PDB file of C-alpha atoms in Angstrom:
ATOM      1  CA  UNK A   1     -16.248  -2.379  11.052  1.00 67.00           C
ATOM      2  CA  UNK A   2     -17.396  -2.765   7.487  1.00 79.00           C
ATOM      3  CA  UNK A   3     -14.427  -0.499   6.232  1.00 86.00           C
ATOM      4  CA  UNK A   4     -12.108  -3.368   7.482  1.00 89.00           C
ATOM      5  CA  UNK A   5     -13.955  -6.155   6.020  1.00 89.00           C
ATOM      6  CA  UNK A   6     -15.167  -4.362   2.681  1.00 95.00           C
ATOM      7  CA  UNK A   7     -12.821  -5.382  -0.400  1.00 97.00           C
ATOM      8  CA  UNK A   8     -11.714  -3.721  -3.725  1.00 98.00           C
ATOM      9  CA  UNK A   9     -11.402  -6.448  -6.575  1.00 98.00           C
ATOM     10  CA  UNK A  10      -8.056  -6.620  -8.376  1.00 98.00           C
ATOM     11  CA  UNK A  11      -8.304  -6.882 -12.412  1.00 98.00           C
ATOM     12  CA  UNK A  12      -7.542 -10.721 -11.876  1.00 98.00           C
ATOM     13  CA  UNK A  13     -10.764 -11.010  -9.704  1.00 98.00           C
ATOM     14  CA  UNK A  14      -8.407 -11.369  -6.380  1.00 98.00           C
ATOM     15  CA  UNK A  15      -9.966  -9.469  -3.622  1.00 98.00           C
ATOM     16  CA  UNK A  16      -8.101  -6.978  -1.297  1.00 98.00           C
ATOM     17  CA  UNK A  17      -9.359  -5.672   2.043  1.00 98.00           C
ATOM     18  CA  UNK A  18      -9.837  -1.745   1.352  1.00 97.00           C
ATOM     19  CA  UNK A  19      -7.620  -0.883   4.427  1.00 98.00           C
ATOM     20  CA  UNK A  20      -4.352  -1.830   4.687  1.00 98.00           C
ATOM     21  CA  UNK A  21      -1.911  -1.614   7.999  1.00 98.00           C
ATOM     22  CA  UNK A  22       1.359  -0.137   6.963  1.00 97.00           C
ATOM     23  CA  UNK A  23       4.652  -1.063   8.397  1.00 97.00           C
ATOM     24  CA  UNK A  24       7.207   1.359   7.177  1.00 95.00           C
ATOM     25  CA  UNK A  25       9.694   2.851   9.357  1.00 94.00           C
ATOM     26  CA  UNK A  26       8.593   0.394  12.047  1.00 96.00           C
ATOM     27  CA  UNK A  27      11.783  -1.348  13.301  1.00 96.00           C
ATOM     28  CA  UNK A  28      12.105  -4.983  13.226  1.00 97.00           C
ATOM     29  CA  UNK A  29      11.307  -7.129  16.412  1.00 97.00           C
ATOM     30  CA  UNK A  30       8.950  -6.237  19.023  1.00 97.00           C
ATOM     31  CA  UNK A  31       7.623  -2.899  17.636  1.00 98.00           C
ATOM     32  CA  UNK A  32       6.488  -4.520  14.295  1.00 98.00           C
ATOM     33  CA  UNK A  33       5.276  -7.618  15.935  1.00 98.00           C
ATOM     34  CA  UNK A  34       3.272  -5.941  18.588  1.00 98.00           C
ATOM     35  CA  UNK A  35       1.817  -3.260  16.116  1.00 98.00           C
ATOM     36  CA  UNK A  36       0.841  -6.030  13.597  1.00 98.00           C
ATOM     37  CA  UNK A  37      -0.723  -8.027  16.174  1.00 98.00           C
ATOM     38  CA  UNK A  38      -2.727  -4.952  17.570  1.00 98.00           C
ATOM     39  CA  UNK A  39      -3.846  -4.412  14.124  1.00 98.00           C
ATOM     40  CA  UNK A  40      -5.011  -7.912  13.630  1.00 98.00           C
ATOM     41  CA  UNK A  41      -6.725  -7.866  16.820  1.00 97.00           C
ATOM     42  CA  UNK A  42      -8.619  -4.730  15.938  1.00 96.00           C
ATOM     43  CA  UNK A  43      -9.831  -6.410  12.566  1.00 97.00           C
ATOM     44  CA  UNK A  44      -7.214  -5.434  10.073  1.00 98.00           C
ATOM     45  CA  UNK A  45      -6.643  -8.202   7.548  1.00 98.00           C
ATOM     46  CA  UNK A  46      -4.320  -6.647   4.961  1.00 98.00           C
ATOM     47  CA  UNK A  47      -0.695  -6.090   6.197  1.00 98.00           C
ATOM     48  CA  UNK A  48       1.804  -4.082   4.043  1.00 98.00           C
ATOM     49  CA  UNK A  49       5.465  -4.647   4.079  1.00 98.00           C
ATOM     50  CA  UNK A  50       8.607  -4.616   2.126  1.00 98.00           C
ATOM     51  CA  UNK A  51      12.112  -6.235   2.160  1.00 97.00           C
ATOM     52  CA  UNK A  52      13.534  -2.591   2.523  1.00 97.00           C
ATOM     53  CA  UNK A  53      11.566  -2.162   5.806  1.00 98.00           C
ATOM     54  CA  UNK A  54      13.702  -5.017   7.331  1.00 97.00           C
ATOM     55  CA  UNK A  55      10.754  -6.328   9.397  1.00 98.00           C
ATOM     56  CA  UNK A  56       9.206  -9.087   7.184  1.00 98.00           C
ATOM     57  CA  UNK A  57      10.234 -11.757   9.727  1.00 98.00           C
ATOM     58  CA  UNK A  58       8.375  -9.977  12.413  1.00 98.00           C
ATOM     59  CA  UNK A  59       5.409  -9.479  10.296  1.00 98.00           C
ATOM     60  CA  UNK A  60       5.274 -13.178   9.638  1.00 98.00           C
ATOM     61  CA  UNK A  61       5.597 -14.263  13.024  1.00 98.00           C
ATOM     62  CA  UNK A  62       2.934 -11.923  14.325  1.00 98.00           C
ATOM     63  CA  UNK A  63       0.537 -13.141  11.502  1.00 98.00           C
ATOM     64  CA  UNK A  64       1.493 -16.738  12.426  1.00 98.00           C
ATOM     65  CA  UNK A  65       0.992 -16.238  16.210  1.00 98.00           C
ATOM     66  CA  UNK A  66      -2.430 -14.299  15.516  1.00 97.00           C
ATOM     67  CA  UNK A  67      -4.451 -17.596  15.330  1.00 96.00           C
ATOM     68  CA  UNK A  68      -6.161 -16.105  12.391  1.00 97.00           C
ATOM     69  CA  UNK A  69      -6.290 -18.346   9.066  1.00 97.00           C
ATOM     70  CA  UNK A  70      -3.660 -17.472   6.437  1.00 97.00           C
ATOM     71  CA  UNK A  71      -6.465 -17.338   3.752  1.00 97.00           C
ATOM     72  CA  UNK A  72      -8.226 -14.734   5.791  1.00 97.00           C
ATOM     73  CA  UNK A  73      -5.005 -12.220   5.648  1.00 98.00           C
ATOM     74  CA  UNK A  74      -3.650 -10.124   2.767  1.00 98.00           C
ATOM     75  CA  UNK A  75       0.106  -9.723   2.616  1.00 98.00           C
ATOM     76  CA  UNK A  76       1.668  -7.284   0.466  1.00 98.00           C
ATOM     77  CA  UNK A  77       5.532  -7.092   0.159  1.00 98.00           C
ATOM     78  CA  UNK A  78       8.129  -5.387  -2.352  1.00 98.00           C
ATOM     79  CA  UNK A  79      11.168  -6.210  -4.190  1.00 98.00           C
ATOM     80  CA  UNK A  80      14.044  -3.768  -3.151  1.00 98.00           C
ATOM     81  CA  UNK A  81      14.122  -0.793  -5.528  1.00 98.00           C
ATOM     82  CA  UNK A  82      17.785  -1.207  -6.370  1.00 98.00           C
ATOM     83  CA  UNK A  83      17.102  -4.802  -7.926  1.00 98.00           C
ATOM     84  CA  UNK A  84      16.634  -4.331 -11.621  1.00 98.00           C
ATOM     85  CA  UNK A  85      17.646  -7.711 -13.135  1.00 98.00           C
ATOM     86  CA  UNK A  86      16.036 -11.092 -13.282  1.00 98.00           C
ATOM     87  CA  UNK A  87      18.763 -13.017 -11.000  1.00 98.00           C
ATOM     88  CA  UNK A  88      18.192 -10.154  -8.310  1.00 98.00           C
ATOM     89  CA  UNK A  89      14.365 -10.343  -8.617  1.00 98.00           C
ATOM     90  CA  UNK A  90      14.209 -14.242  -8.360  1.00 98.00           C
ATOM     91  CA  UNK A  91      16.656 -13.990  -5.129  1.00 98.00           C
ATOM     92  CA  UNK A  92      14.545 -11.062  -3.628  1.00 98.00           C
ATOM     93  CA  UNK A  93      11.271 -12.991  -3.745  1.00 98.00           C
ATOM     94  CA  UNK A  94      12.746 -16.091  -2.484  1.00 98.00           C
ATOM     95  CA  UNK A  95      14.158 -14.318   0.364  1.00 98.00           C
ATOM     96  CA  UNK A  96      10.679 -12.375   1.147  1.00 98.00           C
ATOM     97  CA  UNK A  97       9.065 -15.807   0.914  1.00 98.00           C
ATOM     98  CA  UNK A  98      11.365 -17.347   3.526  1.00 98.00           C
ATOM     99  CA  UNK A  99      11.579 -14.337   5.933  1.00 98.00           C
ATOM    100  CA  UNK A 100       7.613 -14.016   6.091  1.00 98.00           C
ATOM    101  CA  UNK A 101       7.488 -17.935   6.381  1.00 98.00           C
ATOM    102  CA  UNK A 102       3.650 -17.583   5.313  1.00 98.00           C
ATOM    103  CA  UNK A 103       3.419 -19.504   2.196  1.00 96.00           C
ATOM    104  CA  UNK A 104       2.326 -17.489  -0.604  1.00 97.00           C
ATOM    105  CA  UNK A 105       2.547 -13.750  -0.942  1.00 98.00           C
ATOM    106  CA  UNK A 106      -0.424 -11.951  -1.829  1.00 98.00           C
ATOM    107  CA  UNK A 107       0.569  -8.893  -3.655  1.00 98.00           C
ATOM    108  CA  UNK A 108       4.353  -8.350  -4.781  1.00 98.00           C
ATOM    109  CA  UNK A 109       5.342  -4.962  -5.831  1.00 98.00           C
ATOM    110  CA  UNK A 110       8.448  -3.394  -7.483  1.00 98.00           C
ATOM    111  CA  UNK A 111       9.288  -0.976  -4.675  1.00 98.00           C
ATOM    112  CA  UNK A 112      10.006   1.982  -7.096  1.00 98.00           C
ATOM    113  CA  UNK A 113      11.045   2.559 -10.827  1.00 98.00           C
ATOM    114  CA  UNK A 114      14.660   3.521  -9.717  1.00 98.00           C
ATOM    115  CA  UNK A 115      16.895   2.945  -6.954  1.00 97.00           C
ATOM    116  CA  UNK A 116      16.524   5.157  -3.780  1.00 96.00           C
ATOM    117  CA  UNK A 117      20.026   6.498  -4.217  1.00 96.00           C
ATOM    118  CA  UNK A 118      19.067   7.555  -7.814  1.00 97.00           C
ATOM    119  CA  UNK A 119      15.622   8.714  -7.881  1.00 96.00           C
ATOM    120  CA  UNK A 120      14.332   9.841 -11.248  1.00 95.00           C
ATOM    121  CA  UNK A 121      17.228   7.810 -13.309  1.00 96.00           C
ATOM    122  CA  UNK A 122      15.911   5.597 -15.969  1.00 96.00           C
ATOM    123  CA  UNK A 123      15.541   1.852 -15.353  1.00 97.00           C
ATOM    124  CA  UNK A 124      13.092   1.066 -17.526  1.00 96.00           C
ATOM    125  CA  UNK A 125      14.772  -1.720 -19.337  1.00 97.00           C
ATOM    126  CA  UNK A 126      15.860  -3.250 -15.807  1.00 98.00           C
ATOM    127  CA  UNK A 127      12.029  -2.925 -14.606  1.00 98.00           C
ATOM    128  CA  UNK A 128      10.861  -4.815 -17.681  1.00 98.00           C
ATOM    129  CA  UNK A 129      13.373  -7.494 -16.867  1.00 98.00           C
ATOM    130  CA  UNK A 130      12.098  -7.682 -13.274  1.00 98.00           C
ATOM    131  CA  UNK A 131       8.707  -7.684 -14.218  1.00 98.00           C
ATOM    132  CA  UNK A 132       9.041 -10.702 -16.375  1.00 98.00           C
ATOM    133  CA  UNK A 133      10.253 -12.596 -13.156  1.00 98.00           C
ATOM    134  CA  UNK A 134       7.084 -11.120 -11.528  1.00 98.00           C
ATOM    135  CA  UNK A 135       5.093 -12.715 -14.322  1.00 98.00           C
ATOM    136  CA  UNK A 136       6.751 -16.053 -13.613  1.00 98.00           C
ATOM    137  CA  UNK A 137       6.166 -16.199  -9.830  1.00 98.00           C
ATOM    138  CA  UNK A 138       2.604 -14.733 -10.524  1.00 98.00           C
ATOM    139  CA  UNK A 139       1.982 -17.764 -13.124  1.00 98.00           C
ATOM    140  CA  UNK A 140       3.368 -20.253 -10.723  1.00 98.00           C
ATOM    141  CA  UNK A 141       1.033 -18.961  -7.994  1.00 98.00           C
ATOM    142  CA  UNK A 142       3.688 -18.023  -5.528  1.00 98.00           C
ATOM    143  CA  UNK A 143       1.765 -14.545  -5.430  1.00 98.00           C
ATOM    144  CA  UNK A 144      -1.644 -14.012  -5.998  1.00 98.00           C
ATOM    145  CA  UNK A 145      -0.944 -10.463  -7.531  1.00 98.00           C
ATOM    146  CA  UNK A 146       1.780  -8.471  -8.703  1.00 98.00           C
ATOM    147  CA  UNK A 147       2.203  -4.747  -9.081  1.00 98.00           C
ATOM    148  CA  UNK A 148       4.327  -1.695  -8.633  1.00 98.00           C
ATOM    149  CA  UNK A 149       4.980   1.088  -6.412  1.00 98.00           C
ATOM    150  CA  UNK A 150       6.172   5.122  -7.100  1.00 98.00           C
ATOM    151  CA  UNK A 151       5.449   4.291 -10.868  1.00 98.00           C
ATOM    152  CA  UNK A 152       4.247   7.521 -12.763  1.00 98.00           C
ATOM    153  CA  UNK A 153       2.614   7.555 -16.018  1.00 98.00           C
ATOM    154  CA  UNK A 154       5.815   7.258 -18.275  1.00 97.00           C
ATOM    155  CA  UNK A 155       7.058   4.357 -16.198  1.00 97.00           C
ATOM    156  CA  UNK A 156       3.685   2.328 -16.407  1.00 98.00           C
ATOM    157  CA  UNK A 157       3.704   3.097 -20.235  1.00 97.00           C
ATOM    158  CA  UNK A 158       7.006   1.517 -20.511  1.00 96.00           C
ATOM    159  CA  UNK A 159       5.943  -1.571 -18.628  1.00 96.00           C
ATOM    160  CA  UNK A 160       2.613  -1.916 -20.445  1.00 96.00           C
ATOM    161  CA  UNK A 161       4.232  -1.851 -23.776  1.00 95.00           C
ATOM    162  CA  UNK A 162       6.794  -4.747 -23.271  1.00 95.00           C
ATOM    163  CA  UNK A 163       5.060  -7.095 -20.812  1.00 96.00           C
ATOM    164  CA  UNK A 164       2.065  -9.399 -20.834  1.00 96.00           C
ATOM    165  CA  UNK A 165       0.492  -8.840 -17.297  1.00 98.00           C
ATOM    166  CA  UNK A 166      -0.848  -5.463 -16.685  1.00 98.00           C
ATOM    167  CA  UNK A 167       0.278  -4.295 -12.867  1.00 98.00           C
ATOM    168  CA  UNK A 168      -2.801  -5.341 -10.635  1.00 98.00           C
ATOM    169  CA  UNK A 169      -1.809  -2.227  -8.256  1.00 98.00           C
ATOM    170  CA  UNK A 170       0.221   0.947  -8.232  1.00 98.00           C
ATOM    171  CA  UNK A 171       1.248   2.044  -4.698  1.00 98.00           C
ATOM    172  CA  UNK A 172       1.936   5.549  -4.624  1.00 98.00           C
ATOM    173  CA  UNK A 173       2.226   8.765  -2.104  1.00 97.00           C
ATOM    174  CA  UNK A 174      -1.407   9.934  -1.827  1.00 97.00           C
ATOM    175  CA  UNK A 175      -3.035  12.107   0.639  1.00 97.00           C
ATOM    176  CA  UNK A 176      -5.416  15.218   0.978  1.00 97.00           C
ATOM    177  CA  UNK A 177      -3.103  17.887  -0.941  1.00 95.00           C
ATOM    178  CA  UNK A 178      -1.151  15.455  -3.101  1.00 96.00           C
ATOM    179  CA  UNK A 179      -3.193  13.336  -5.223  1.00 96.00           C
ATOM    180  CA  UNK A 180      -1.156  12.627  -8.300  1.00 96.00           C
ATOM    181  CA  UNK A 181      -3.877  13.206 -10.554  1.00 97.00           C
ATOM    182  CA  UNK A 182      -2.206  11.974 -13.753  1.00 98.00           C
ATOM    183  CA  UNK A 183      -0.883   8.713 -12.375  1.00 98.00           C
ATOM    184  CA  UNK A 184      -4.208   8.163 -10.533  1.00 98.00           C
ATOM    185  CA  UNK A 185      -6.097   8.616 -13.864  1.00 98.00           C
ATOM    186  CA  UNK A 186      -3.866   6.595 -15.819  1.00 98.00           C
ATOM    187  CA  UNK A 187      -3.960   3.806 -13.187  1.00 98.00           C
ATOM    188  CA  UNK A 188      -7.669   3.589 -13.269  1.00 97.00           C
ATOM    189  CA  UNK A 189      -8.097   3.815 -16.875  1.00 98.00           C
ATOM    190  CA  UNK A 190      -6.109   0.727 -17.073  1.00 98.00           C
ATOM    191  CA  UNK A 191      -7.936  -1.145 -14.128  1.00 98.00           C
ATOM    192  CA  UNK A 192      -4.868  -0.841 -12.082  1.00 98.00           C
ATOM    193  CA  UNK A 193      -5.900  -0.418  -8.242  1.00 98.00           C
ATOM    194  CA  UNK A 194      -4.055   2.814  -6.473  1.00 98.00           C
ATOM    195  CA  UNK A 195      -2.845   2.242  -3.307  1.00 98.00           C
ATOM    196  CA  UNK A 196      -2.191   5.554  -1.113  1.00 98.00           C
ATOM    197  CA  UNK A 197       0.597   5.179   1.368  1.00 97.00           C
ATOM    198  CA  UNK A 198       1.369   7.983   3.967  1.00 95.00           C
ATOM    199  CA  UNK A 199      -2.320   8.952   3.709  1.00 96.00           C
ATOM    200  CA  UNK A 200      -1.687  11.397   6.764  1.00 95.00           C
ATOM    201  CA  UNK A 201       1.376  12.853   4.967  1.00 93.00           C
ATOM    202  CA  UNK A 202       3.667  11.099   7.712  1.00 89.00           C
ATOM    203  CA  UNK A 203       1.672  12.924  10.347  1.00 89.00           C
ATOM    204  CA  UNK A 204       1.875  16.561   8.663  1.00 91.00           C
ATOM    205  CA  UNK A 205      -1.984  16.556   8.089  1.00 94.00           C
ATOM    206  CA  UNK A 206      -2.829  16.034  11.723  1.00 93.00           C
ATOM    207  CA  UNK A 207      -2.302  19.777  12.397  1.00 92.00           C
ATOM    208  CA  UNK A 208      -4.323  20.975   9.238  1.00 94.00           C
ATOM    209  CA  UNK A 209      -7.069  23.507  10.214  1.00 95.00           C
ATOM    210  CA  UNK A 210      -9.016  22.923   7.011  1.00 95.00           C
ATOM    211  CA  UNK A 211      -9.469  19.313   7.638  1.00 97.00           C
ATOM    212  CA  UNK A 212     -10.068  19.799  11.435  1.00 97.00           C
ATOM    213  CA  UNK A 213     -12.877  21.948  10.671  1.00 97.00           C
ATOM    214  CA  UNK A 214     -14.419  19.322   8.633  1.00 97.00           C
ATOM    215  CA  UNK A 215     -13.550  16.508  11.206  1.00 98.00           C
ATOM    216  CA  UNK A 216     -15.537  18.360  13.795  1.00 97.00           C
ATOM    217  CA  UNK A 217     -18.689  18.379  11.794  1.00 96.00           C
ATOM    218  CA  UNK A 218     -18.472  14.597  11.855  1.00 97.00           C
ATOM    219  CA  UNK A 219     -17.166  14.063  15.283  1.00 97.00           C
ATOM    220  CA  UNK A 220     -14.102  12.495  14.074  1.00 97.00           C
ATOM    221  CA  UNK A 221     -10.335  13.285  13.887  1.00 97.00           C
ATOM    222  CA  UNK A 222      -8.224  14.590  11.230  1.00 97.00           C
ATOM    223  CA  UNK A 223      -6.830  11.351  10.457  1.00 97.00           C
ATOM    224  CA  UNK A 224     -10.228   9.772  10.300  1.00 98.00           C
ATOM    225  CA  UNK A 225     -11.393  12.123   7.718  1.00 98.00           C
ATOM    226  CA  UNK A 226      -8.165  11.991   5.964  1.00 98.00           C
ATOM    227  CA  UNK A 227      -8.407   8.250   5.497  1.00 98.00           C
ATOM    228  CA  UNK A 228     -12.054   8.335   4.570  1.00 98.00           C
ATOM    229  CA  UNK A 229     -11.185  10.712   1.791  1.00 98.00           C
ATOM    230  CA  UNK A 230      -9.049   8.127   0.125  1.00 98.00           C
ATOM    231  CA  UNK A 231     -11.729   5.445   0.483  1.00 98.00           C
ATOM    232  CA  UNK A 232     -14.240   7.858  -1.339  1.00 97.00           C
ATOM    233  CA  UNK A 233     -12.050   8.378  -4.027  1.00 98.00           C
ATOM    234  CA  UNK A 234     -11.494   4.637  -4.493  1.00 98.00           C
ATOM    235  CA  UNK A 235      -8.008   4.689  -3.244  1.00 98.00           C
ATOM    236  CA  UNK A 236      -6.867   2.105  -0.729  1.00 98.00           C
ATOM    237  CA  UNK A 237      -5.337   3.752   2.407  1.00 98.00           C
ATOM    238  CA  UNK A 238      -2.393   2.407   4.298  1.00 98.00           C
ATOM    239  CA  UNK A 239      -2.207   3.908   7.525  1.00 97.00           C
ATOM    240  CA  UNK A 240       0.583   3.163   9.774  1.00 95.00           C
ATOM    241  CA  UNK A 241       1.116   3.630  13.537  1.00 95.00           C
ATOM    242  CA  UNK A 242       2.629   2.016  16.472  1.00 96.00           C
ATOM    243  CA  UNK A 243      -0.106   3.491  19.225  1.00 96.00           C
ATOM    244  CA  UNK A 244      -2.735   0.895  19.553  1.00 97.00           C
ATOM    245  CA  UNK A 245      -5.442   3.703  20.111  1.00 97.00           C
ATOM    246  CA  UNK A 246      -4.501   5.279  16.697  1.00 96.00           C
ATOM    247  CA  UNK A 247      -4.407   1.814  15.046  1.00 97.00           C
ATOM    248  CA  UNK A 248      -7.914   1.307  16.212  1.00 96.00           C
ATOM    249  CA  UNK A 249      -9.087   4.950  15.408  1.00 96.00           C
ATOM    250  CA  UNK A 250      -7.488   4.726  11.749  1.00 96.00           C
ATOM    251  CA  UNK A 251      -9.873   2.041  10.863  1.00 94.00           C
ATOM    252  CA  UNK A 252     -13.040   3.659  12.271  1.00 96.00           C
ATOM    253  CA  UNK A 253     -13.787   5.256   9.489  1.00 97.00           C
ATOM    254  CA  UNK A 254     -17.333   3.980   8.536  1.00 95.00           C
ATOM    255  CA  UNK A 255     -19.058   7.239   7.825  1.00 96.00           C
ATOM    256  CA  UNK A 256     -19.789   9.085   4.579  1.00 97.00           C
ATOM    257  CA  UNK A 257     -18.086  12.522   3.794  1.00 98.00           C
ATOM    258  CA  UNK A 258     -20.740  14.918   1.916  1.00 98.00           C
ATOM    259  CA  UNK A 259     -19.896  15.905  -1.502  1.00 97.00           C
ATOM    260  CA  UNK A 260     -19.513  19.364  -0.644  1.00 97.00           C
ATOM    261  CA  UNK A 261     -16.709  18.241   2.155  1.00 98.00           C
ATOM    262  CA  UNK A 262     -15.060  15.995  -0.487  1.00 97.00           C
ATOM    263  CA  UNK A 263     -14.829  19.010  -2.872  1.00 96.00           C
ATOM    264  CA  UNK A 264     -13.479  21.227  -0.072  1.00 96.00           C
ATOM    265  CA  UNK A 265     -10.527  18.525   0.572  1.00 97.00           C
ATOM    266  CA  UNK A 266     -10.116  18.391  -3.291  1.00 95.00           C
ATOM    267  CA  UNK A 267      -9.536  21.996  -3.503  1.00 94.00           C
ATOM    268  CA  UNK A 268      -6.706  21.633  -0.914  1.00 92.00           C
ATOM    269  CA  UNK A 269      -4.750  19.511  -3.719  1.00 77.00           C
ATOM    270  CA  UNK A 270      -1.804  21.996  -4.860  1.00 58.00           C
ATOM    271  CA  UNK A 271       0.711  19.535  -5.037  1.00 42.00           C
ATOM    272  CA  UNK A 272       3.356  19.454  -2.337  1.00 41.00           C
TER     273      UNK A 272
END
């Protein structure tokens, strides 16, 4: 399936598969291991995890056991959102390296601009301190690319104004009806790839009658149309499932939405 083999090119020339398999909310152990193995068997070559998910070791074991060359698989993980100092960032990176046990990391992200228990608080100085550690591990080749997650325009501006390496990616919540236009536009303007997590709005889009009407025209599911929409907007989708049939279905998106149908989906965007 070309959607699984096609790539975006980051600003530093590194290629990244256009669809990633998300592992948020999949428990450590057999659930993560089996889901990742199913995804790899289905052709996914981009796996997204995070220290906060608690499943890095299971992801790493699934990749090692897959028999697929490490160079063919793109691994993203994230520094915990509450880490806002250099020492903590170094420790978090080394811990993720050890748990994954896959050699290098392909993309390493600051998970959020603020701790999860203080959403919206100002940690820009801490983010700059953490980012300078990211620049160190990037220059050392321990990660092939570095980026951020959940960063809005002001967070990005702060980082860009005080550091050397522009983030290669910004992973944000992005789906039909919630496309974060300002952050998306700013990211694209600065050649920062936008990755969309929760492309199905954590399942809430699956009952959407407007999307279903469009999906029926193509003989596709609501999920497939929702994921395809991101790709046609040059956003990298990170669908997640633990059901083998849905894991495969979410990657079967080699069709083209018409301009009319993309416009209809655009019209659903009224924020959350």
